[in-house]
Tab-separated table of C-alpha atoms in Angstrom:
chain	number	residue	atom	x	y	z
Y	1	MET	CA	-0.191	-0.115	-0.158
Y	2	TYR	CA	1.478	3.234	-0.875
Y	3	ILE	CA	1.175	6.316	1.605
Y	4	THR	CA	-0.627	9.501	0.782
Y	5	VAL	CA	-1.774	12.178	2.126
Y	6	GLU	CA	-5.352	10.306	2.582
Y	7	ASN	CA	-3.524	7.601	4.468
Y	8	PRO	CA	-3.870	8.035	8.219
Y	9	ILE	CA	-0.176	8.097	9.297
Y	10	PHE	CA	0.271	11.853	7.391
Y	11	ASP	CA	-2.288	12.900	9.852
Y	12	ILE	CA	-0.315	11.535	12.535
Y	13	ILE	CA	2.352	13.230	11.394
Y	14	LYS	CA	0.925	16.522	11.335
Y	15	THR	CA	-0.960	16.185	14.857
Y	16	ARG	CA	2.587	15.164	16.826
Y	17	ARG	CA	3.074	18.241	19.484
Y	18	SER	CA	6.032	18.739	21.574
Y	19	VAL	CA	3.790	18.062	25.052
Y	20	ARG	CA	4.885	20.099	28.540
Y	21	SER	CA	2.495	19.779	30.632
Y	22	PHE	CA	0.357	16.509	31.488
Y	23	LEU	CA	-2.389	15.098	33.138
Y	24	PRO	CA	-1.549	12.973	36.393
Y	25	ILE	CA	-3.379	10.003	34.446
Y	26	LYS	CA	-1.369	6.460	34.668
Y	27	ILE	CA	-0.351	5.286	30.996
Y	28	PRO	CA	-2.222	1.867	30.754
Y	29	ASP	CA	0.847	-1.273	30.111
Y	30	ASP	CA	-0.452	-1.965	27.193
Y	31	CYS	CA	-0.025	1.734	25.901
Y	32	LEU	CA	3.562	1.448	26.625
Y	33	ASN	CA	4.454	-1.511	25.091
Y	34	LEU	CA	2.849	-0.824	21.891
Y	35	ILE	CA	4.870	2.747	21.689
Y	36	LEU	CA	7.895	0.166	22.512
Y	37	GLU	CA	7.852	-2.215	20.153
Y	38	SER	CA	7.092	0.809	17.814
Y	39	ALA	CA	10.895	1.343	18.699
Y	40	GLN	CA	11.750	-2.414	18.409
Y	41	TRP	CA	11.043	-2.357	14.575
Y	42	ALA	CA	13.079	1.093	13.739
Y	43	PRO	CA	15.557	0.764	10.656
Y	44	SER	CA	19.219	1.110	12.956
Y	45	ALA	CA	22.925	1.161	11.439
Y	46	CYS	CA	23.697	-2.506	9.798
Y	47	ASN	CA	20.530	-3.894	11.515
Y	48	GLN	CA	22.513	-4.264	14.705
Y	49	GLN	CA	19.790	-2.624	17.241
Y	50	LEU	CA	21.736	-1.784	19.984
Y	51	TRP	CA	19.684	0.470	22.048
Y	52	GLN	CA	18.277	0.118	25.408
Y	53	PHE	CA	14.947	1.673	26.813
Y	54	ILE	CA	14.884	2.934	30.735
Y	55	ILE	CA	11.468	3.451	31.669
Y	56	ILE	CA	12.056	5.749	35.058
Y	57	LYS	CA	8.547	6.097	36.683
Y	58	ASP	CA	9.430	6.160	39.914
Y	59	ASN	CA	9.330	10.044	41.517
Y	60	ASP	CA	12.541	9.842	43.882
Y	61	LEU	CA	14.294	8.949	40.664
Y	62	LYS	CA	12.936	11.744	38.766
Y	63	ILE	CA	14.023	14.221	42.051
Y	64	ARG	CA	17.375	13.175	42.535
Y	65	LEU	CA	18.217	13.500	38.231
Y	66	THR	CA	16.870	17.376	38.440
Y	67	THR	CA	18.516	18.238	41.552
Y	68	GLU	CA	22.051	15.785	41.145
Y	69	ALA	CA	22.389	15.849	37.205
Y	70	GLY	CA	20.459	19.215	36.017
Y	71	ALA	CA	18.136	17.421	34.118
Y	72	SER	CA	15.093	19.494	32.773
Y	73	LYS	CA	12.194	19.960	35.910
Y	74	LEU	CA	9.670	18.615	32.891
Y	75	ILE	CA	10.849	14.856	33.910
Y	76	LEU	CA	8.873	15.803	36.957
Y	77	LYS	CA	5.875	16.681	35.151
Y	78	ALA	CA	5.433	13.479	33.129
Y	79	PRO	CA	4.510	10.348	34.214
Y	80	ILE	CA	6.689	8.676	32.552
Y	81	ALA	CA	10.555	9.563	31.160
Y	82	ILE	CA	12.065	6.768	28.817
Y	83	ALA	CA	16.229	7.599	28.883
Y	84	VAL	CA	17.229	6.143	25.218
Y	85	CYS	CA	20.784	5.396	25.023
Y	86	TYR	CA	22.408	3.417	22.446
Y	87	HIS	CA	25.837	1.427	21.948
Y	88	SER	CA	29.014	4.409	21.812
Y	89	GLY	CA	30.993	2.025	19.026
Y	90	ASN	CA	29.809	4.222	16.442
Y	91	ILE	CA	28.158	7.711	17.361
Y	92	LYS	CA	27.058	9.260	14.573
Y	93	GLU	CA	25.002	5.018	13.480
Y	94	GLY	CA	24.189	5.439	17.184
Y	95	ILE	CA	21.934	8.938	17.228
Y	96	GLN	CA	21.023	7.566	13.432
Y	97	SER	CA	19.424	4.043	15.048
Y	98	ALA	CA	17.650	5.923	17.992
Y	99	SER	CA	16.182	8.882	16.501
Y	100	ALA	CA	14.952	6.500	14.279
Y	101	ALA	CA	13.106	4.720	17.305
Y	102	ILE	CA	12.243	7.541	18.720
Y	103	GLU	CA	10.786	9.074	15.844
Y	104	ASN	CA	8.520	5.604	15.863
Y	105	MET	CA	7.414	5.982	19.231
Y	106	LEU	CA	6.279	9.176	19.440
Y	107	LEU	CA	4.083	8.826	16.676
Y	108	VAL	CA	2.391	5.233	18.145
Y	109	ALA	CA	2.151	8.214	21.175
Y	110	THR	CA	0.443	10.540	18.864
Y	111	SER	CA	-1.893	7.659	17.568
Y	112	LEU	CA	-2.774	6.696	21.170
Y	113	GLY	CA	-3.798	10.224	22.205
Y	114	ILE	CA	-0.435	10.195	24.521
Y	115	GLY	CA	1.955	13.587	24.624
Y	116	SER	CA	4.939	13.062	24.200
Y	117	LEU	CA	8.205	15.578	24.456
Y	118	TYR	CA	11.470	14.782	22.701
Y	119	LEU	CA	14.351	16.040	25.208
Y	120	ASN	CA	17.824	16.861	25.119
Y	121	SER	CA	17.842	18.440	28.519
Y	122	PHE	CA	18.029	15.057	30.356
Y	123	GLY	CA	21.601	17.055	32.527
Y	124	LYS	CA	24.741	15.887	32.837
Y	125	GLU	CA	25.466	12.429	31.447
Y	126	ILE	CA	28.424	11.177	33.316
Y	127	LYS	CA	25.823	11.903	36.126
Y	128	VAL	CA	22.616	11.188	35.292
Y	129	LYS	CA	24.741	7.259	33.756
Y	130	GLN	CA	25.866	6.937	37.500
Y	131	ILE	CA	21.711	7.530	39.001
Y	132	LEU	CA	20.548	5.228	36.369
Y	133	ASN	CA	23.530	2.426	36.155
Y	134	ILE	CA	23.898	2.663	32.331
Y	135	PRO	CA	26.876	0.795	31.397
Y	136	ASP	CA	29.799	2.627	30.062
Y	137	GLU	CA	29.618	1.759	26.730
Y	138	LEU	CA	26.207	3.521	26.039
Y	139	PHE	CA	25.499	6.950	25.836
Y	140	ILE	CA	22.117	8.903	25.820
Y	141	VAL	CA	20.980	9.999	22.865
Y	142	ALA	CA	17.638	11.710	24.425
Y	143	PHE	CA	14.622	11.307	27.003
Y	144	ILE	CA	11.151	10.788	26.346
Y	145	LEU	CA	8.795	11.784	28.309
Y	146	LEU	CA	5.372	10.687	27.788
Y	147	GLY	CA	1.651	11.159	30.067
Y	148	TYR	CA	-1.669	12.519	28.735
Y	149	PRO	CA	-1.836	15.838	27.093
Y	150	GLU	CA	-3.501	18.775	29.918
Y	151	LYS	CA	-4.104	21.005	26.605
Y	152	GLN	CA	-4.600	20.553	22.868
Y	153	LEU	CA	-1.679	23.205	21.353
Y	154	PRO	CA	-2.150	24.688	17.688
Y	155	PRO	CA	-0.194	23.773	15.302
Y	156	PRO	CA	3.908	25.708	14.775
Y	157	LYS	CA	4.412	27.005	11.848
Y	158	ARG	CA	6.887	25.369	9.141
Y	159	ARG	CA	8.973	26.261	6.943
Y	160	ALA	CA	8.241	26.680	3.254
Y	161	LEU	CA	9.037	23.690	0.917
Y	162	GLU	CA	10.846	26.185	-1.393
Y	163	GLU	CA	13.027	27.308	1.789
Y	164	ILE	CA	14.378	23.523	2.593
Y	165	VAL	CA	14.202	21.626	-0.913
Y	166	HIS	CA	16.837	21.826	-3.499
Y	167	GLN	CA	16.803	19.775	-6.915
Y	168	ASN	CA	20.258	17.654	-7.760
Y	169	TYR	CA	22.514	20.838	-6.209
Y	170	PHE	CA	22.052	22.858	-3.404
Y	171	SER	CA	21.087	26.210	-3.930
Y	172	LYS	CA	19.045	29.147	-2.942
Y	173	TYR	CA	20.741	29.114	0.529
Y	174	SER	CA	20.212	32.365	2.554
Y	175	LYS	CA	22.872	32.120	5.891
Y	176	GLU	CA	21.571	32.635	9.337
Y	177	THR	CA	23.120	34.751	11.892
Y	178	PHE	CA	23.155	33.132	15.573
Y	179	SER	CA	25.330	36.154	16.778
Y	180	HIS	CA	24.736	37.914	20.142
Y	181	ASP	CA	25.051	41.413	18.560
Y	182	ALA	CA	21.249	42.310	16.867
Y	183	ASN	CA	23.527	44.753	14.259
Y	184	LYS	CA	24.643	42.016	12.405
Y	185	TRP	CA	20.674	40.989	12.231
Y	186	THR	CA	17.744	42.146	10.232
Y	187	LEU	CA	14.608	43.188	11.435
Y	188	SER	CA	13.313	40.192	8.978
Y	189	SER	CA	15.471	37.602	10.279
Y	190	VAL	CA	14.785	38.484	14.068
Y	191	ARG	CA	10.926	37.794	12.944
Y	192	ASP	CA	11.550	34.640	11.654
Y	193	PHE	CA	13.642	33.256	14.753
Y	194	GLN	CA	11.218	34.452	17.032
Y	195	GLU	CA	8.240	32.551	14.978
Y	196	ARG	CA	10.215	29.525	15.515
Y	197	TYR	CA	12.019	29.355	18.839
Y	198	CYS	CA	8.957	30.753	20.790
Y	199	ARG	CA	7.193	27.157	20.340
Y	200	LYS	CA	10.610	25.231	21.720
Y	201	THR	CA	8.192	25.852	24.965
Y	202	ASP	CA	4.462	25.736	26.204
Y	203	LEU	CA	2.742	29.235	25.370
Y	204	GLY	CA	2.829	31.818	27.965
Y	205	THR	CA	5.949	29.880	29.389
Y	206	ARG	CA	8.106	32.732	31.547
Y	207	MET	CA	11.317	32.946	29.726
Y	208	ASP	CA	12.994	36.632	29.700
Y	209	ILE	CA	15.670	37.374	32.673
Y	210	VAL	CA	14.856	40.669	34.384
Y	211	ASN	CA	15.196	40.989	38.214
Y	212	GLU	CA	12.779	41.471	40.712
Y	213	MET	CA	14.675	44.442	41.253
Y	214	GLU	CA	13.926	45.759	37.649
Y	215	ILE	CA	10.578	45.241	37.535
Y	216	LYS	CA	9.810	47.174	40.737
Y	217	LEU	CA	11.467	49.560	39.119
Y	218	ILE	CA	9.151	49.705	35.544
Y	219	GLN	CA	5.969	49.624	38.747
Y	220	ASN	CA	7.560	52.693	39.913
Y	221	ILE	CA	7.790	54.269	36.441
Y	222	LEU	CA	3.867	53.401	35.372
Y	223	SER	CA	3.226	55.131	38.798
Y	224	ARG	CA	4.209	57.867	37.667
Y	225	GLU	CA	1.152	59.024	35.522
Y	226	LYS	CA	-2.167	57.642	35.640
Y	227	TYR	CA	-2.640	56.653	31.397
Y	228	ASP	CA	-5.272	55.871	29.185
Y	229	ASN	CA	-3.696	53.191	27.811
Y	230	ILE	CA	-0.222	52.115	27.156
Y	231	LEU	CA	1.773	50.412	23.912
Y	232	ASP	CA	3.793	48.019	24.760
Y	233	ILE	CA	6.674	47.603	22.302
Y	234	PHE	CA	7.589	43.905	20.955
Y	235	SER	CA	5.821	42.289	24.338
Y	236	TYR	CA	6.732	38.439	23.827
Y	237	ASP	CA	7.045	36.746	25.954
Y	238	GLY	CA	4.695	39.170	27.455
Y	239	SER	CA	5.812	38.586	31.189
Y	240	LEU	CA	6.110	42.538	32.165
Y	241	LEU	CA	2.278	42.785	30.398
Y	242	ASN	CA	0.924	41.355	34.181
Y	243	ASN	CA	3.047	43.847	36.550
Y	244	TYR	CA	1.772	47.551	34.152
Y	245	PRO	CA	-1.095	49.469	36.203
Y	246	ASP	CA	-4.752	48.395	35.492
Y	247	MET	CA	-5.179	50.368	31.889
Y	248	LYS	CA	-5.682	49.026	28.340
Y	249	ILE	CA	-2.641	47.735	26.836
Y	250	PHE	CA	-1.757	47.666	23.230
Y	251	SER	CA	0.851	44.859	22.682
Y	252	LEU	CA	2.843	45.126	19.589
Y	253	ASN	CA	4.927	42.368	18.451
Y	254	LEU	CA	6.960	41.123	15.221
Y	255	GLY	CA	4.881	38.011	13.847
Y	256	SER	CA	1.481	36.354	14.418
Y	257	GLU	CA	3.229	32.974	16.715
Y	258	THR	CA	4.859	35.364	19.224
Y	259	SER	CA	1.748	37.453	19.616
Y	260	LEU	CA	0.164	34.327	20.697
Y	261	PHE	CA	2.799	33.361	22.809
Y	262	THR	CA	2.316	36.811	24.657
Y	263	THR	CA	-1.431	36.065	24.560
Y	264	TYR	CA	-1.112	33.380	26.446
Y	265	ALA	CA	1.480	34.326	29.037
Y	266	VAL	CA	-1.190	37.447	29.996
Y	267	ASN	CA	-3.338	36.930	32.668
Y	268	ARG	CA	-5.036	40.270	31.694
Y	269	LYS	CA	-7.374	41.589	28.669
Y	270	ILE	CA	-4.993	42.915	25.536
Y	271	GLU	CA	-5.275	43.811	22.443
Y	272	PRO	CA	-2.551	42.298	20.025
Y	273	LEU	CA	-1.204	43.851	17.090
Y	274	ILE	CA	1.869	43.199	14.589
Y	275	TYR	CA	4.976	45.343	13.500
Y	276	ASP	CA	5.415	44.589	9.831
Y	277	ASP	CA	7.659	48.111	9.489
Y	278	PHE	CA	4.113	50.092	10.517
Y	279	ILE	CA	2.052	50.143	13.800
Y	280	PRO	CA	-1.894	49.169	13.038
Y	281	LEU	CA	-3.072	52.200	14.867
Y	282	LYS	CA	-4.465	55.664	14.218
Y	283	ASP	CA	-2.413	58.978	14.399
Y	284	LYS	CA	-2.361	60.327	17.900
Y	285	SER	CA	-4.388	57.620	19.638
Y	286	ILE	CA	-1.939	56.041	22.178
Y	287	SER	CA	-1.671	57.974	25.725
Y	288	ASN	CA	2.149	56.232	26.050
Y	289	ALA	CA	4.509	53.794	24.575
Y	290	ILE	CA	7.117	51.604	26.382
Y	291	CYS	CA	9.998	49.314	25.040
Y	292	VAL	CA	10.987	47.200	28.290
Y	293	PHE	CA	14.670	45.147	27.916
Y	294	LYS	CA	13.577	44.732	24.015
Y	295	LEU	CA	14.977	47.262	21.734
Y	296	GLU	CA	18.635	45.705	23.269
Y	297	ARG	CA	17.022	42.633	20.729
Y	298	ILE	CA	16.202	44.841	17.626
Y	299	PRO	CA	18.999	46.078	14.868
Y	300	PRO	CA	19.707	49.838	15.528
Y	301	GLN	CA	18.704	50.123	11.266
Y	302	ALA	CA	15.378	49.450	12.368
Y	303	TYR	CA	15.079	52.228	15.229
Y	304	ASP	CA	14.478	54.916	12.701
Y	305	LYS	CA	11.180	54.080	11.056
Y	306	LEU	CA	10.037	51.981	14.666
Y	307	PHE	CA	10.367	55.727	16.694
Y	308	SER	CA	8.621	57.411	13.804
Y	309	GLU	CA	5.997	54.852	13.876
Y	310	ILE	CA	5.669	55.597	17.601
Y	311	LYS	CA	5.885	59.225	17.626
Y	312	ARG	CA	2.832	59.324	14.984
Y	313	VAL	CA	0.689	57.090	17.173
Y	314	LEU	CA	1.526	59.021	20.636
Y	315	GLU	CA	-1.231	61.621	21.710
Y	316	ASP	CA	0.422	65.575	21.565
Y	317	ASP	CA	1.131	65.059	25.168
Y	318	GLY	CA	2.241	61.440	25.253
Y	319	ARG	CA	5.440	60.010	26.074
Y	320	PHE	CA	7.819	57.140	24.973
Y	321	ILE	CA	9.451	55.670	27.891
Y	322	ILE	CA	12.762	52.916	27.073
Y	323	VAL	CA	14.032	50.597	29.419
Y	324	PHE	CA	17.227	49.202	28.735
Y	325	ARG	CA	20.570	47.926	30.336
Y	326	SER	CA	23.727	50.317	29.483
Y	327	ARG	CA	26.633	48.841	27.319
Y	328	ASN	CA	28.882	51.122	29.574
Y	329	SER	CA	28.516	49.021	32.506
Y	330	LEU	CA	28.811	45.541	34.147
Y	331	TYR	CA	26.347	44.455	31.529
Y	332	GLY	CA	28.590	45.249	28.613
Y	333	LEU	CA	31.304	43.411	30.457
Y	334	ILE	CA	29.103	40.695	30.946
Y	335	HIS	CA	28.151	40.325	27.296
Y	336	ARG	CA	31.829	40.462	26.099
Y	337	LEU	CA	32.661	37.427	27.785
Y	338	ILE	CA	29.624	35.714	26.665
Y	339	LYS	CA	30.582	36.085	23.632
Y	340	ILE	CA	34.256	34.833	23.999
Y	341	LYS	CA	32.790	32.139	25.780
Y	342	PHE	CA	30.255	30.581	23.380
Y	343	ASP	CA	31.895	31.629	20.229
Y	344	ASP	CA	29.160	34.688	19.750
Y	345	ASP	CA	26.733	32.529	19.037
Y	346	ILE	CA	23.220	32.386	21.128
Y	347	ARG	CA	22.545	28.796	20.128
Y	348	LYS	CA	25.562	27.745	22.645
Y	349	SER	CA	25.120	30.264	25.091
Y	350	GLY	CA	21.093	29.216	25.789
Y	351	ILE	CA	20.640	32.417	27.668
Y	352	TYR	CA	18.678	34.733	25.154
Y	353	SER	CA	18.408	32.015	22.126
Y	354	PHE	CA	14.267	32.384	22.741
Y	355	PHE	CA	14.327	35.530	21.770
Y	356	GLY	CA	17.592	36.342	19.393
Y	357	PRO	CA	20.588	38.683	19.437
Y	358	TYR	CA	20.730	40.625	22.606
Y	359	SER	CA	23.572	43.486	22.820
Y	360	PRO	CA	23.483	45.980	25.738
Y	361	LEU	CA	22.908	49.366	24.417
Y	362	LYS	CA	24.817	52.541	24.614
Y	363	SER	CA	22.413	55.951	25.381
Y	364	ALA	CA	23.448	58.328	23.703
Y	365	ASP	CA	22.821	56.137	20.100
Y	366	ILE	CA	19.326	55.600	21.030
Y	367	ILE	CA	19.018	59.451	21.769
Y	368	SER	CA	19.931	60.192	18.702
Y	369	SER	CA	17.532	58.375	17.228
Y	370	LEU	CA	15.158	59.712	19.368
Y	371	LYS	CA	16.119	63.431	17.617
Y	372	GLN	CA	16.164	62.087	14.381
Y	373	ALA	CA	12.518	61.125	14.728
Y	374	ASP	CA	11.645	64.632	15.722
Y	375	PHE	CA	11.027	63.848	19.702
Y	376	SER	CA	11.058	67.271	21.367
Y	377	SER	CA	13.020	65.988	24.328
Y	378	VAL	CA	14.302	63.182	26.001
Y	379	SER	CA	15.140	62.989	29.412
Y	380	GLN	CA	17.868	60.295	31.345
Y	381	GLU	CA	17.708	58.773	34.580
Y	382	ARG	CA	20.004	55.502	35.870
Y	383	PHE	CA	20.116	53.130	38.284
Y	384	PHE	CA	21.570	50.668	40.295
Y	385	VAL	CA	25.337	50.497	40.061
Y	386	ILE	CA	25.782	46.980	40.629
Y	387	PRO	CA	23.333	45.152	37.675
Y	388	PRO	CA	20.530	43.393	39.520
Y	389	LEU	CA	20.573	40.582	36.812
Y	390	ILE	CA	24.108	39.363	37.807
Y	391	ASP	CA	21.938	37.378	40.385
Y	392	ASP	CA	20.145	35.634	37.967
Y	393	PHE	CA	23.398	35.249	36.230
Y	394	TYR	CA	24.703	33.500	38.981
Y	395	GLN	CA	22.046	31.093	38.960
Y	396	LEU	CA	22.272	30.120	35.614
Y	397	PHE	CA	25.998	29.389	35.668
Y	398	LEU	CA	25.423	27.424	38.746
Y	399	HIS	CA	22.785	25.200	36.858
Y	400	TYR	CA	25.366	25.277	33.600
Y	401	PHE	CA	27.697	23.645	36.105
Y	402	THR	CA	25.134	21.251	37.644
Y	403	SER	CA	23.794	19.914	34.236
Y	404	GLY	CA	27.233	19.908	32.485
Y	405	GLY	CA	26.393	22.533	29.923
Y	406	GLY	CA	22.980	20.769	29.373
Y	407	ALA	CA	20.569	23.835	30.759
Y	408	PHE	CA	20.344	27.475	31.921
Y	409	TYR	CA	17.490	27.688	34.683
Y	410	HIS	CA	17.459	30.467	37.049
Y	411	ARG	CA	14.192	30.688	38.890
Y	412	GLU	CA	14.614	27.084	40.488
Y	413	LYS	CA	17.113	28.920	42.851
Y	414	ARG	CA	20.123	26.448	44.315
Y	415	LYS	CA	21.568	27.324	47.189
Y	416	SER	CA	25.568	28.354	47.920
Y	417	ILE	CA	27.326	30.848	50.122
Y	418	VAL	CA	28.593	33.044	47.214
Y	419	GLY	CA	24.772	32.958	46.108
Y	420	ASN	CA	23.544	34.360	49.582
Y	421	LEU	CA	26.177	37.162	49.351
Y	422	ILE	CA	25.441	38.195	45.706
Y	423	HIS	CA	22.042	38.251	46.604
Y	424	LYS	CA	22.268	40.506	49.558
Y	425	ILE	CA	24.832	42.587	48.559
Y	426	ILE	CA	22.786	43.588	45.559
Y	427	ARG	CA	19.501	43.984	47.613
Y	428	LEU	CA	21.454	46.931	49.235
Y	429	GLN	CA	21.058	48.983	46.082
Y	430	LYS	CA	18.537	51.662	46.856
Y	431	GLU	CA	16.465	52.771	43.629
Y	432	TYR	CA	17.802	56.389	42.982
Y	433	ASN	CA	18.877	58.116	40.041
Y	434	THR	CA	22.876	57.509	39.922
Y	435	LYS	CA	25.649	58.446	37.474
Y	436	PHE	CA	26.506	55.268	37.563
Y	437	GLY	CA	23.664	53.333	37.095
Y	438	SER	CA	23.499	49.874	34.655
Y	439	VAL	CA	19.570	50.485	33.716
Y	440	ILE	CA	19.316	53.368	32.179
Y	441	VAL	CA	15.477	54.509	31.738
Y	442	LEU	CA	14.606	57.378	28.473
Y	443	THR	CA	11.780	59.255	28.769
Y	444	ALA	CA	11.204	61.099	25.285
Y	445	LYS	CA	8.694	63.625	24.811
Y	446	LYS	CA	6.488	63.755	21.595
């Protein structure tokens, strides 16, 4: 029988989703056995079938994997985790063979109404092997998480076939950039990256790294005056919007996928908008606009058009507030060290890769663009000599070390003497305007 688009297997392929939220319902043994049997029938290099599958149901064991090996805490959400291993005699053959088995498992799970996740963030491999008693001659290819999905997810966008298919010879390839520096990107490339990468996790999951002191600063800035409405510039991931005062919020994003992500993240009503060199609002319809830690992710060559559009939609007495991290502070040094450590590749650092590039900014460059857009005046405030985000960066480092470079998490605090000391020192800072502040607030009047 030939496989056609009318054949059910194609529907299963298109229905499969990466599930990260599971119901606390046990998977029947006969369903689990079918999933494992599908792996058994997968192709393997030279038909060696050198795969091994470890079924993990014990919650205490899952906790050990997350705390001792730095595995993703998603493991704790799934009723079943499966460690997929292969003989290490030939790594390429192992990846090829185990991946074929894994795809079989994912598709059969989907056909049974069971959600699955193909997980790479399983932690430090040597520690995982110790915990699970995995022999030295095997290596871990991936973990598979299984469980009944908590919710149904909409299909993500896919690259067009003409982007990925070539006839006889490779042709028409647009080299993608993965630099940390926004000036090496275009607005279109940032949009394309975000539209794909926002599906690396559940819609609405908080992913941005913003310290609680920075959030408090933003709340205080917005409480200085009462506004009828506010335009939030490039809201994605949307986590900051829940800290805004009670007012009508227009949320501007670069694409439909990031706009959807923002909508899931916010527990209040917002008006989603998409920016494509034009803000779909009437002239003089917005009281104030704000851009919080997002301009660092936008190519400088896009500033002039963006700022002109913001000025157009602002009321005559409206203000445009920009909050960003200064390049002329410890943030600039941290940025340079990250680029050196990870070869200026956001995929390797994992810190900013959810959003694309990230570059601390110079206020003079932004002020110049604001004046170019004909804003009447620009005032400047600086806060926090010691960057509050150092506290979060230290947590990232601890998890990076624990997981063997496999993951970056900072919201799960790992206790340490150094970490406690850093936290206390940073908390000693008061929120006042200082010449050497690391967080800059620009207020441009129309």
